[in-house]
XYZ file of C-alpha atoms in Angstrom:
671
model
C 117.239 159.777 40.078
C 116.361 156.087 39.823
C 119.221 155.042 37.585
C 121.397 157.021 40.680
C 119.314 154.787 42.932
C 119.126 151.580 40.692
C 123.147 152.279 40.448
C 123.751 152.679 44.266
C 121.516 150.157 45.693
C 123.570 148.069 43.375
C 126.316 148.916 45.209
C 125.237 148.383 49.026
C 123.309 145.249 46.914
C 127.236 143.868 46.323
C 129.257 145.804 49.640
C 126.976 143.546 51.742
C 127.295 140.001 49.802
C 130.838 140.286 49.283
C 131.229 141.449 53.492
C 128.566 137.868 54.224
C 131.500 135.518 52.416
C 133.547 136.888 53.868
C 132.808 137.141 57.259
C 130.811 133.719 58.025
C 134.470 132.353 56.540
C 136.201 134.110 59.148
C 133.451 133.322 62.052
C 135.049 129.880 63.620
C 133.595 127.499 66.233
C 132.982 127.954 69.476
C 136.157 125.761 71.449
C 135.828 123.684 73.840
C 136.151 121.086 76.627
C 136.486 118.512 74.478
C 138.690 120.209 71.942
C 141.636 121.267 74.821
C 141.017 117.853 75.706
C 142.143 116.193 72.734
C 145.715 115.074 72.543
C 146.116 113.204 68.816
C 144.278 113.405 65.129
C 143.840 111.111 63.150
C 145.041 112.883 60.046
C 149.698 111.751 61.274
C 149.222 110.567 65.244
C 152.379 112.557 66.306
C 152.493 115.606 64.609
C 153.820 118.067 67.345
C 150.411 120.515 66.146
C 147.754 120.563 63.479
C 146.618 123.620 61.945
C 142.606 123.000 62.220
C 140.967 125.716 60.062
C 143.261 128.410 58.230
C 140.982 131.139 56.031
C 142.554 133.485 53.835
C 140.587 136.546 52.380
C 140.932 138.766 49.415
C 140.010 141.905 48.049
C 140.934 144.020 45.192
C 138.959 147.261 45.699
C 139.192 151.323 45.469
C 140.672 153.319 47.690
C 138.605 156.226 47.894
C 141.370 158.202 50.586
C 144.182 157.617 48.545
C 141.741 156.851 44.842
C 143.372 154.060 44.067
C 143.456 150.406 43.565
C 144.152 147.986 46.353
C 144.145 145.024 47.796
C 142.958 144.162 51.327
C 143.894 140.238 52.696
C 142.880 139.443 56.436
C 144.782 135.689 57.581
C 143.079 134.080 60.122
C 144.214 130.859 61.289
C 144.063 128.174 64.824
C 146.182 125.888 65.611
C 146.259 122.900 68.368
C 149.480 122.199 70.241
C 149.147 119.181 71.003
C 152.866 117.909 72.718
C 156.047 120.112 74.070
C 157.968 120.545 70.172
C 155.034 121.948 69.080
C 155.570 125.201 71.360
C 157.508 126.604 69.290
C 153.168 127.285 67.316
C 152.916 130.355 69.422
C 154.923 132.677 67.813
C 154.524 134.044 64.381
C 156.598 136.243 62.358
C 155.891 138.219 59.139
C 157.256 141.077 57.232
C 155.824 144.586 56.288
C 156.823 146.547 53.957
C 157.966 150.187 52.905
C 158.702 150.922 50.040
C 158.900 154.244 47.706
C 157.077 152.937 44.853
C 154.560 150.856 46.546
C 153.757 149.921 51.287
C 152.218 147.654 53.006
C 149.833 148.834 56.336
C 149.156 145.522 59.055
C 146.358 146.785 59.529
C 144.767 143.592 62.313
C 146.635 142.128 64.675
C 143.938 139.552 67.444
C 144.424 136.754 68.308
C 143.880 134.243 71.958
C 144.675 131.706 73.378
C 142.937 128.364 75.833
C 143.177 126.240 77.434
C 141.637 123.878 79.643
C 141.524 125.546 83.360
C 140.940 123.083 85.383
C 138.260 121.979 83.760
C 137.466 125.270 82.265
C 137.902 127.363 78.346
C 139.833 130.129 79.449
C 140.512 132.399 77.087
C 143.384 134.834 76.826
C 143.057 138.043 74.949
C 146.545 138.437 72.509
C 147.686 141.720 74.099
C 150.872 144.493 72.813
C 153.069 143.447 74.418
C 152.868 139.520 72.548
C 153.323 142.178 70.226
C 156.819 142.441 69.069
C 158.561 144.923 65.829
C 161.688 144.651 63.768
C 163.266 147.501 61.781
C 165.212 144.485 59.819
C 165.780 147.893 57.411
C 164.759 151.693 55.946
C 162.128 149.435 53.919
C 161.083 146.693 56.047
C 159.610 145.585 59.305
C 159.864 142.521 60.801
C 156.590 141.259 62.932
C 157.050 139.385 66.038
C 154.032 137.842 67.732
C 154.397 135.342 70.866
C 150.682 134.317 72.369
C 151.153 133.733 76.263
C 150.197 131.276 78.128
C 151.181 128.598 75.413
C 151.114 125.248 76.860
C 150.452 121.996 76.157
C 147.552 121.141 75.010
C 146.230 124.536 74.047
C 144.280 126.367 70.929
C 145.227 128.972 69.010
C 143.263 132.190 66.979
C 145.459 134.369 65.414
C 143.926 136.873 62.672
C 145.830 139.788 61.044
C 146.068 141.868 57.782
C 147.174 143.451 55.597
C 146.721 146.804 53.415
C 148.749 147.321 50.761
C 149.152 148.696 46.871
C 151.349 146.592 45.279
C 148.629 144.493 42.827
C 151.211 143.206 40.285
C 152.284 139.550 42.672
C 149.321 139.066 45.246
C 150.751 136.769 48.347
C 151.167 133.581 47.733
C 148.565 131.048 49.330
C 149.932 128.327 50.624
C 147.193 125.358 51.895
C 150.616 122.180 52.896
C 152.184 123.541 56.002
C 155.289 122.083 57.748
C 152.348 120.349 59.912
C 148.861 118.888 59.386
C 145.925 121.277 58.184
C 142.263 119.929 58.862
C 141.062 122.685 56.945
C 142.344 125.312 54.480
C 140.182 128.167 52.360
C 141.815 131.562 50.184
C 139.476 133.722 49.178
C 140.156 136.369 46.686
C 137.675 139.376 44.947
C 139.196 140.491 42.146
C 137.820 143.075 39.344
C 137.443 141.679 36.024
C 139.843 144.817 34.923
C 142.562 143.696 36.250
C 144.040 140.148 34.307
C 145.389 137.271 37.263
C 147.706 133.958 36.803
C 147.298 131.264 38.723
C 149.896 129.493 39.268
C 149.974 125.826 41.346
C 152.590 124.231 42.710
C 153.221 121.428 45.068
C 152.030 117.586 44.585
C 147.813 117.999 46.366
C 144.833 119.238 45.689
C 141.600 121.289 46.067
C 138.785 119.802 47.123
C 136.605 121.847 45.150
C 136.035 125.862 44.108
C 133.113 127.467 44.571
C 133.348 130.511 42.080
C 130.716 132.962 40.986
C 130.528 137.051 40.030
C 128.112 139.819 40.909
C 128.444 144.014 39.047
C 129.800 146.769 41.644
C 130.163 150.102 41.046
C 132.798 152.867 42.545
C 133.515 156.351 42.201
C 137.246 156.703 40.692
C 139.100 159.911 41.001
C 141.977 160.734 38.509
C 143.843 163.453 38.464
C 145.395 165.875 35.183
C 147.160 169.340 34.686
C 145.519 171.321 32.094
C 147.018 174.572 30.522
C 145.056 177.578 30.844
C 146.286 180.739 29.401
C 149.580 179.928 29.791
C 149.210 178.609 32.815
C 149.283 175.323 33.919
C 145.836 173.490 36.372
C 145.441 170.604 38.729
C 141.795 169.331 37.056
C 139.818 166.680 39.277
C 137.553 163.823 37.455
C 135.004 161.712 38.337
C 133.878 158.955 37.423
C 131.487 155.783 38.258
C 133.727 152.561 37.374
C 131.547 149.388 36.801
C 133.282 145.829 36.606
C 132.122 142.045 37.428
C 134.004 141.142 41.266
C 134.851 138.489 40.384
C 134.595 136.111 43.709
C 136.521 132.954 43.980
C 137.109 129.896 46.852
C 139.073 127.328 47.255
C 139.376 124.341 49.679
C 141.576 121.915 50.570
C 141.976 119.774 53.461
C 143.518 117.686 56.039
C 146.379 118.557 54.078
C 149.670 116.092 55.222
C 152.408 117.820 56.557
C 155.370 118.792 53.662
C 157.868 117.748 55.738
C 162.103 117.850 54.135
C 163.185 115.343 52.842
C 166.815 113.931 51.136
C 167.738 114.580 47.329
C 165.264 117.840 47.275
C 166.550 121.531 45.807
C 164.165 123.579 47.991
C 160.940 123.070 49.884
C 158.741 125.495 49.021
C 159.131 123.737 45.580
C 157.142 121.204 46.931
C 154.796 122.934 49.310
C 150.786 123.437 47.917
C 150.089 126.614 47.239
C 148.669 129.117 44.930
C 150.016 132.626 43.563
C 148.761 135.107 41.629
C 150.396 137.222 38.345
C 149.205 140.179 37.500
C 149.424 139.767 33.844
C 146.711 142.586 31.397
C 145.670 145.723 32.679
C 141.895 146.015 31.396
C 140.522 149.128 31.877
C 139.429 151.212 28.715
C 141.288 148.684 27.110
C 143.249 145.471 27.381
C 147.099 146.529 28.131
C 149.606 143.781 28.852
C 151.327 144.944 31.743
C 154.184 142.281 31.980
C 157.452 142.926 29.853
C 157.960 140.321 26.714
C 161.526 138.851 27.278
C 163.144 140.453 23.807
C 162.139 144.075 25.952
C 163.933 142.575 28.947
C 166.436 141.783 27.013
C 167.258 145.712 25.653
C 166.577 146.970 29.309
C 169.409 144.473 30.732
C 171.185 145.270 28.084
C 171.192 148.834 28.294
C 171.407 148.471 32.054
C 175.549 149.845 33.620
C 175.320 147.118 35.828
C 174.357 143.923 32.769
C 174.914 144.679 28.963
C 177.328 147.802 30.298
C 179.360 145.801 32.647
C 180.872 144.244 29.694
C 184.246 146.149 29.894
C 186.368 144.200 27.041
C 188.852 147.490 26.837
C 190.543 145.599 30.125
C 191.377 142.582 29.324
C 193.163 144.042 25.660
C 196.678 142.060 26.724
C 195.304 139.485 27.924
C 194.221 138.956 24.401
C 197.356 139.592 22.621
C 198.939 137.110 25.480
C 196.645 133.779 23.309
C 196.478 135.188 20.082
C 196.787 132.458 17.329
C 195.925 130.412 19.908
C 192.746 127.802 19.617
C 189.092 128.686 19.972
C 188.989 126.574 23.389
C 192.315 127.049 24.083
C 191.157 130.900 24.653
C 187.785 129.613 26.437
C 190.008 127.534 29.258
C 192.540 130.590 29.447
C 190.217 132.838 29.821
C 187.759 130.791 32.335
C 191.834 129.851 34.380
C 192.355 133.705 34.883
C 189.278 134.868 36.628
C 189.121 131.144 38.745
C 192.952 130.981 39.669
C 192.923 134.799 39.918
C 189.426 136.466 41.407
C 188.114 134.983 45.334
C 184.479 134.370 45.298
C 182.290 136.501 48.198
C 179.845 133.951 48.401
C 176.911 137.054 47.326
C 174.225 136.032 44.694
C 172.805 138.148 42.310
C 172.364 139.525 38.686
C 174.200 142.584 38.831
C 177.588 143.601 38.542
C 178.502 147.306 40.562
C 182.079 147.087 40.391
C 184.022 146.680 36.645
C 186.359 144.012 36.233
C 188.809 146.027 36.778
C 188.502 146.624 40.593
C 187.481 142.564 41.060
C 190.834 142.227 39.593
C 193.274 143.989 41.622
C 190.677 143.893 45.203
C 191.438 139.688 43.704
C 186.953 139.439 44.850
C 183.990 139.564 43.501
C 180.440 138.183 43.817
C 179.368 136.328 41.386
C 178.258 138.590 38.740
C 180.629 140.464 39.262
C 183.677 137.769 38.312
C 181.288 136.268 35.349
C 180.761 139.466 33.162
C 184.287 139.935 33.811
C 185.447 135.898 32.208
C 182.889 136.866 29.750
C 184.727 140.939 28.966
C 188.208 138.590 28.856
C 186.508 136.039 26.470
C 184.942 139.186 24.009
C 188.422 140.047 24.459
C 189.922 137.252 22.980
C 187.034 137.296 19.878
C 184.478 134.611 21.634
C 181.185 135.127 20.847
C 179.798 134.904 25.213
C 176.674 135.627 26.527
C 175.572 135.585 30.216
C 172.620 132.996 30.932
C 170.316 134.128 34.538
C 168.891 131.180 36.961
C 167.620 130.921 39.591
C 169.561 128.105 41.864
C 168.378 125.007 42.986
C 167.812 126.404 46.545
C 166.514 129.878 45.381
C 163.564 127.663 43.720
C 162.152 127.148 40.333
C 161.133 129.550 37.790
C 158.219 129.718 35.360
C 158.307 128.112 32.298
C 157.414 131.014 30.028
C 156.604 133.920 32.036
C 158.865 137.199 31.967
C 159.387 137.614 35.238
C 163.129 138.872 36.276
C 163.143 138.999 39.751
C 162.617 135.150 39.299
C 166.346 135.006 38.217
C 169.060 134.957 41.247
C 172.074 134.419 39.029
C 174.835 134.399 36.366
C 177.065 132.137 34.422
C 178.517 132.396 30.570
C 177.626 131.069 27.951
C 180.739 130.625 24.783
C 180.496 129.923 21.481
C 182.948 127.438 19.671
C 181.950 125.899 16.909
C 178.301 126.310 17.919
C 178.122 124.155 19.929
C 177.454 126.368 23.520
C 180.377 125.709 26.364
C 178.320 126.551 29.705
C 180.958 128.178 32.879
C 180.702 129.627 36.348
C 184.576 130.314 37.036
C 183.545 131.008 40.986
C 184.978 127.743 42.256
C 188.578 127.052 42.052
C 187.258 123.373 42.802
C 185.864 123.036 38.927
C 187.094 122.142 35.482
C 185.921 123.926 32.419
C 182.523 123.096 31.719
C 180.968 121.478 34.985
C 179.371 123.862 37.193
C 178.353 123.967 40.739
C 175.764 121.806 42.334
C 173.928 125.005 43.130
C 173.715 125.964 39.004
C 171.783 122.782 37.899
C 168.227 124.165 38.593
C 167.913 121.951 34.942
C 166.375 125.946 33.031
C 168.272 129.669 32.282
C 168.060 132.233 29.721
C 171.273 133.700 27.777
C 170.986 136.882 27.585
C 171.550 138.449 23.763
C 171.785 141.256 22.309
C 167.499 141.005 21.371
C 166.098 138.555 23.469
C 166.723 136.091 26.098
C 166.529 132.641 25.158
C 165.379 129.724 26.787
C 168.905 127.448 27.525
C 169.097 124.035 29.036
C 171.507 123.552 32.039
C 171.815 120.038 32.176
C 175.045 118.301 34.037
C 177.739 116.966 31.456
C 179.233 115.729 34.540
C 178.916 113.065 37.511
C 179.031 111.949 41.207
C 181.669 109.442 40.112
C 183.304 106.966 42.119
C 185.172 104.358 40.900
C 187.127 102.192 43.629
C 189.353 99.108 43.709
C 190.898 97.222 46.633
C 193.297 93.887 46.575
C 192.550 92.502 49.847
C 194.934 89.248 50.600
C 194.439 86.826 53.375
C 197.004 85.555 55.388
C 197.293 82.546 57.338
C 197.683 83.981 60.591
C 193.373 85.285 60.362
C 194.796 89.169 59.533
C 193.457 90.629 56.550
C 195.025 92.717 54.510
C 193.872 95.385 51.831
C 195.351 97.753 49.303
C 191.973 100.031 48.903
C 192.240 103.002 46.192
C 189.623 105.626 45.519
C 189.770 108.263 42.872
C 186.638 110.437 42.666
C 184.879 112.571 39.725
C 182.588 115.042 39.263
C 181.005 116.407 41.141
C 181.775 114.071 43.592
C 185.519 114.492 43.558
C 184.573 118.449 43.881
C 183.163 117.815 47.234
C 185.892 115.289 48.281
C 187.838 118.869 47.196
C 186.485 120.677 49.332
C 186.648 118.823 51.908
C 189.625 118.417 52.226
C 190.633 121.835 52.116
C 187.994 122.370 54.995
C 190.176 119.882 57.105
C 193.542 118.993 56.528
C 195.707 117.474 58.736
C 194.775 114.555 60.756
C 190.817 116.113 61.510
C 190.915 114.393 57.203
C 192.630 111.000 58.623
C 190.157 110.584 61.496
C 187.688 111.022 59.440
C 188.515 108.844 56.796
C 189.661 106.824 59.252
C 185.815 106.613 60.355
C 185.081 105.461 57.229
C 186.569 103.094 58.176
C 184.717 100.553 61.082
C 187.196 97.467 62.204
C 190.004 98.343 60.212
C 193.098 99.873 61.094
C 193.625 102.472 58.864
C 198.535 102.109 58.454
C 198.246 104.797 55.738
C 196.408 107.071 53.901
C 197.363 109.558 50.883
C 195.998 111.281 48.224
C 196.765 112.274 45.334
C 195.762 115.717 42.383
C 194.214 117.564 45.791
C 194.540 120.874 43.392
C 194.560 119.212 39.757
C 190.956 119.726 39.105
C 191.135 117.912 35.811
C 192.223 114.458 37.371
C 190.061 112.765 39.804
C 190.702 113.816 42.940
C 192.116 110.116 44.851
C 192.925 108.305 48.195
C 194.623 105.401 48.999
C 193.866 103.731 52.211
C 196.495 100.539 53.747
C 194.679 98.963 56.178
C 194.434 95.911 58.249
C 192.719 93.739 60.987
C 192.405 90.951 62.524
C 189.695 89.227 61.184
C 189.762 85.271 62.289
C 190.921 83.248 64.657
C 193.527 80.371 62.258
C 192.480 77.315 64.272
C 188.522 77.933 63.048
C 187.113 75.599 60.105
C 185.098 79.076 58.080
C 186.019 81.913 57.731
C 183.175 84.583 56.842
C 183.909 87.941 55.278
C 182.313 90.915 53.866
C 184.806 92.538 51.837
C 182.900 95.568 51.959
C 185.213 98.755 53.626
C 182.560 101.324 53.009
C 178.808 100.557 52.750
C 176.810 101.419 49.995
C 174.324 103.995 51.871
C 170.469 103.509 51.430
C 169.287 106.809 51.429
C 165.685 105.823 49.945
C 163.860 103.693 53.409
C 159.981 105.432 52.863
C 158.224 103.597 50.807
C 156.269 106.133 49.448
C 157.788 109.355 48.393
C 156.501 112.959 47.213
C 158.943 114.894 45.828
C 161.369 114.294 43.191
C 164.083 113.120 44.083
C 166.610 115.810 42.234
C 170.481 114.481 42.609
C 171.210 117.342 41.041
C 173.400 115.152 38.553
C 173.794 111.698 37.553
C 175.578 108.645 39.289
C 177.938 106.594 38.927
C 179.285 103.924 41.226
C 181.850 100.433 40.818
C 184.174 98.813 43.328
C 185.742 95.930 42.193
C 187.351 93.662 44.601
C 189.965 91.166 44.214
C 190.621 88.178 47.554
C 193.960 86.435 47.440
C 192.509 83.256 49.820
C 194.753 81.747 51.577
C 196.830 78.107 51.534
C 194.606 75.591 53.032
C 191.107 77.314 52.521
C 188.228 77.040 48.938
C 185.510 78.601 48.924
C 182.369 76.435 50.383
C 180.130 79.506 49.617
C 179.672 83.182 47.164
C 177.061 85.606 46.745
C 175.241 84.664 43.801
C 175.153 86.653 40.646
C 172.558 89.716 40.221
C 171.157 92.647 37.968
C 168.565 95.043 38.381
C 167.383 97.287 35.184
C 165.086 100.338 36.401
C 162.086 100.849 33.260
C 163.806 102.866 30.448
C 167.126 102.193 30.896
C 166.989 104.443 34.173
C 169.282 102.951 36.254
C 170.985 99.392 37.146
C 173.067 97.771 40.150
C 174.560 94.709 38.295
C 176.813 92.422 41.201
C 178.949 90.214 39.820
C 180.840 87.329 41.292
C 183.441 85.026 39.766
C 186.251 82.699 40.995
C 189.647 81.946 39.041
C 191.811 79.676 40.940
C 192.612 80.919 44.798
C 190.969 85.044 44.065
C 187.424 85.832 43.515
C 186.530 89.210 42.530
C 183.570 90.918 42.933
C 182.208 93.813 40.828
C 179.681 95.945 42.167
C 178.786 99.425 39.677
C 175.839 101.139 41.387
C 174.362 103.697 38.097
C 171.489 106.538 38.270
C 171.578 108.109 34.865
C 169.283 110.385 35.388
C 169.679 114.046 37.163
C 166.334 113.687 38.890
C 163.568 110.849 39.507
C 159.648 111.176 39.662
C 157.822 110.164 42.624
C 156.075 107.822 39.465
C 160.380 106.650 39.378
C 160.431 106.378 42.767
C 159.486 103.404 43.624
C 162.140 100.871 41.080
C 164.746 103.820 42.300
C 164.522 101.906 46.175
C 163.648 98.780 45.386
C 167.224 98.781 43.664
C 168.390 100.572 45.950
C 168.386 98.319 48.367
C 169.350 95.108 46.563
C 171.906 97.378 46.406
C 172.620 97.378 50.005
C 171.491 93.715 50.606
C 173.701 92.431 48.793
C 176.115 94.344 49.934
C 175.230 91.889 53.553
C 176.012 88.607 51.494
C 179.471 86.764 52.904
C 181.931 84.740 51.637
C 182.575 81.852 53.375
C 185.533 79.522 52.811
C 185.807 76.316 54.677
C 189.468 74.546 55.454
C 190.709 71.706 53.038
C 189.867 67.797 54.860
C 193.332 67.383 53.181
C 194.921 69.821 56.286
């Protein structure tokens, strides 16, 4: 009896301690008139709204009625609306999952809008009429909460609770949002029976972490069937489970808004956040709950929609048609067969639900179906080929080591030729063999072999490459005529071909004229539109009335398409992720008019980034009545860290400024 009393006392004490922490965190200060009248905050004076405080509390507990461990999570947020652009912040949305394997229950939704009503704080309660539910699918219900009386200056308190038996991956907590956050706190209370690995993302830091632990006891029920006298009878057992409840509070303050920048994959990779992945349980013994990569490979290869999706037999006739060809020729033939005969329907995924025969007959398929058909064709030809799973740029980065198949959303192909991997994806008709779509350039994947999922680097063999030459003729009557030839390679060629296909005819020519502002486009020609193994090329004849023949001096800037400066901000938080290297070269040749000599030329200049990661070369030469300007910008890396950014920005600024420098020609005195 004494032992029972002690256990019960510990149990009650732990509940009280846990509840006290929970209540203190979720109890916000009283709203004052001064709070409502405040119109800006130092963290960002231009912000449309500010999160004054956001608190999350998650506990894994034993649910007696359901006889299982679950988590319950409460979130409370207070938002200040500062101007009309922030009025949409008065609407909140979240999804509820209701599946067979696990489900989520919304335990509470409540909130208030606080407004300044003639110098007094008025509190308007969120009503049921403000809560709307929409069944997006059989398993997903969408909640939309629209707060009443949302106006400039108001403050919103929103609180909701969710409960679920899905413990494999806990909800991600975002300390950072698209508006500034003054205070964010996330507390978890997790039994030591569950071992989670925490993964932080983003470029901010926690201000503090407060940790504690205490003993807890719960009565656990489990059932099993026993055989008694040839009958199977259910038996119910109860026992006290003792464990340590680990309490961890993470606090972050004054977090700036995460704003979109050019050249990022997906912003979700960069929000400061924490996620928790279950890796093991420790009830009677330590047990891993994650499959290993070899186990995942075995499972995938045995699946009808993955390993068994490879159907070599369908391509028997094709294999006979290329018999005797070299390995690379066979690969090229198989790639062309799928690329030119099956249209990608735009769907991603790692599983194929239609056979190669079906997609070849229907002439359409998902990325997985097209690429599994390509593997089938390659293997039919005797080429060793494997699927490579990856996460696309828009889907975000994956954990480098954790074996989590759900993070992967795309399949490409790896063919092994003479010990080298040739990566390919037959979904695009605009890409030559060996050049993957830019969406795949997320730098890593896993090749699924018979016994393992082997890490594979996914680096681009192509670049965004442009080569432009232009011959200028400055005529005596004040007219400048020029013939410009631009050749585009790699991803730049794909981009141009894609644009050309979508904007045939007059619209394409009209857009080209826009890029030649202040020039009259006399003719415009496009070459190698369908020859994807050749550069996409444009040839443009242009002219302009540039000067009065009576002028003593001619001021001339030869740059037709100006070099764009994407990096105007002095600092940058995110990496600059182009996806592939960049090479841009311009060679301009200018023929001087009779009776003029060069008075001033731009100065030569060379700028190099540390580590030879990039360079800008600007060289001017004169020979007789000819001037040649060679301008080259080369970025050898597909991605640059924020520590590289100042050097990258400096180089771009320098390249941009060089284009503003003029050539000055002066009449000779003998004329």
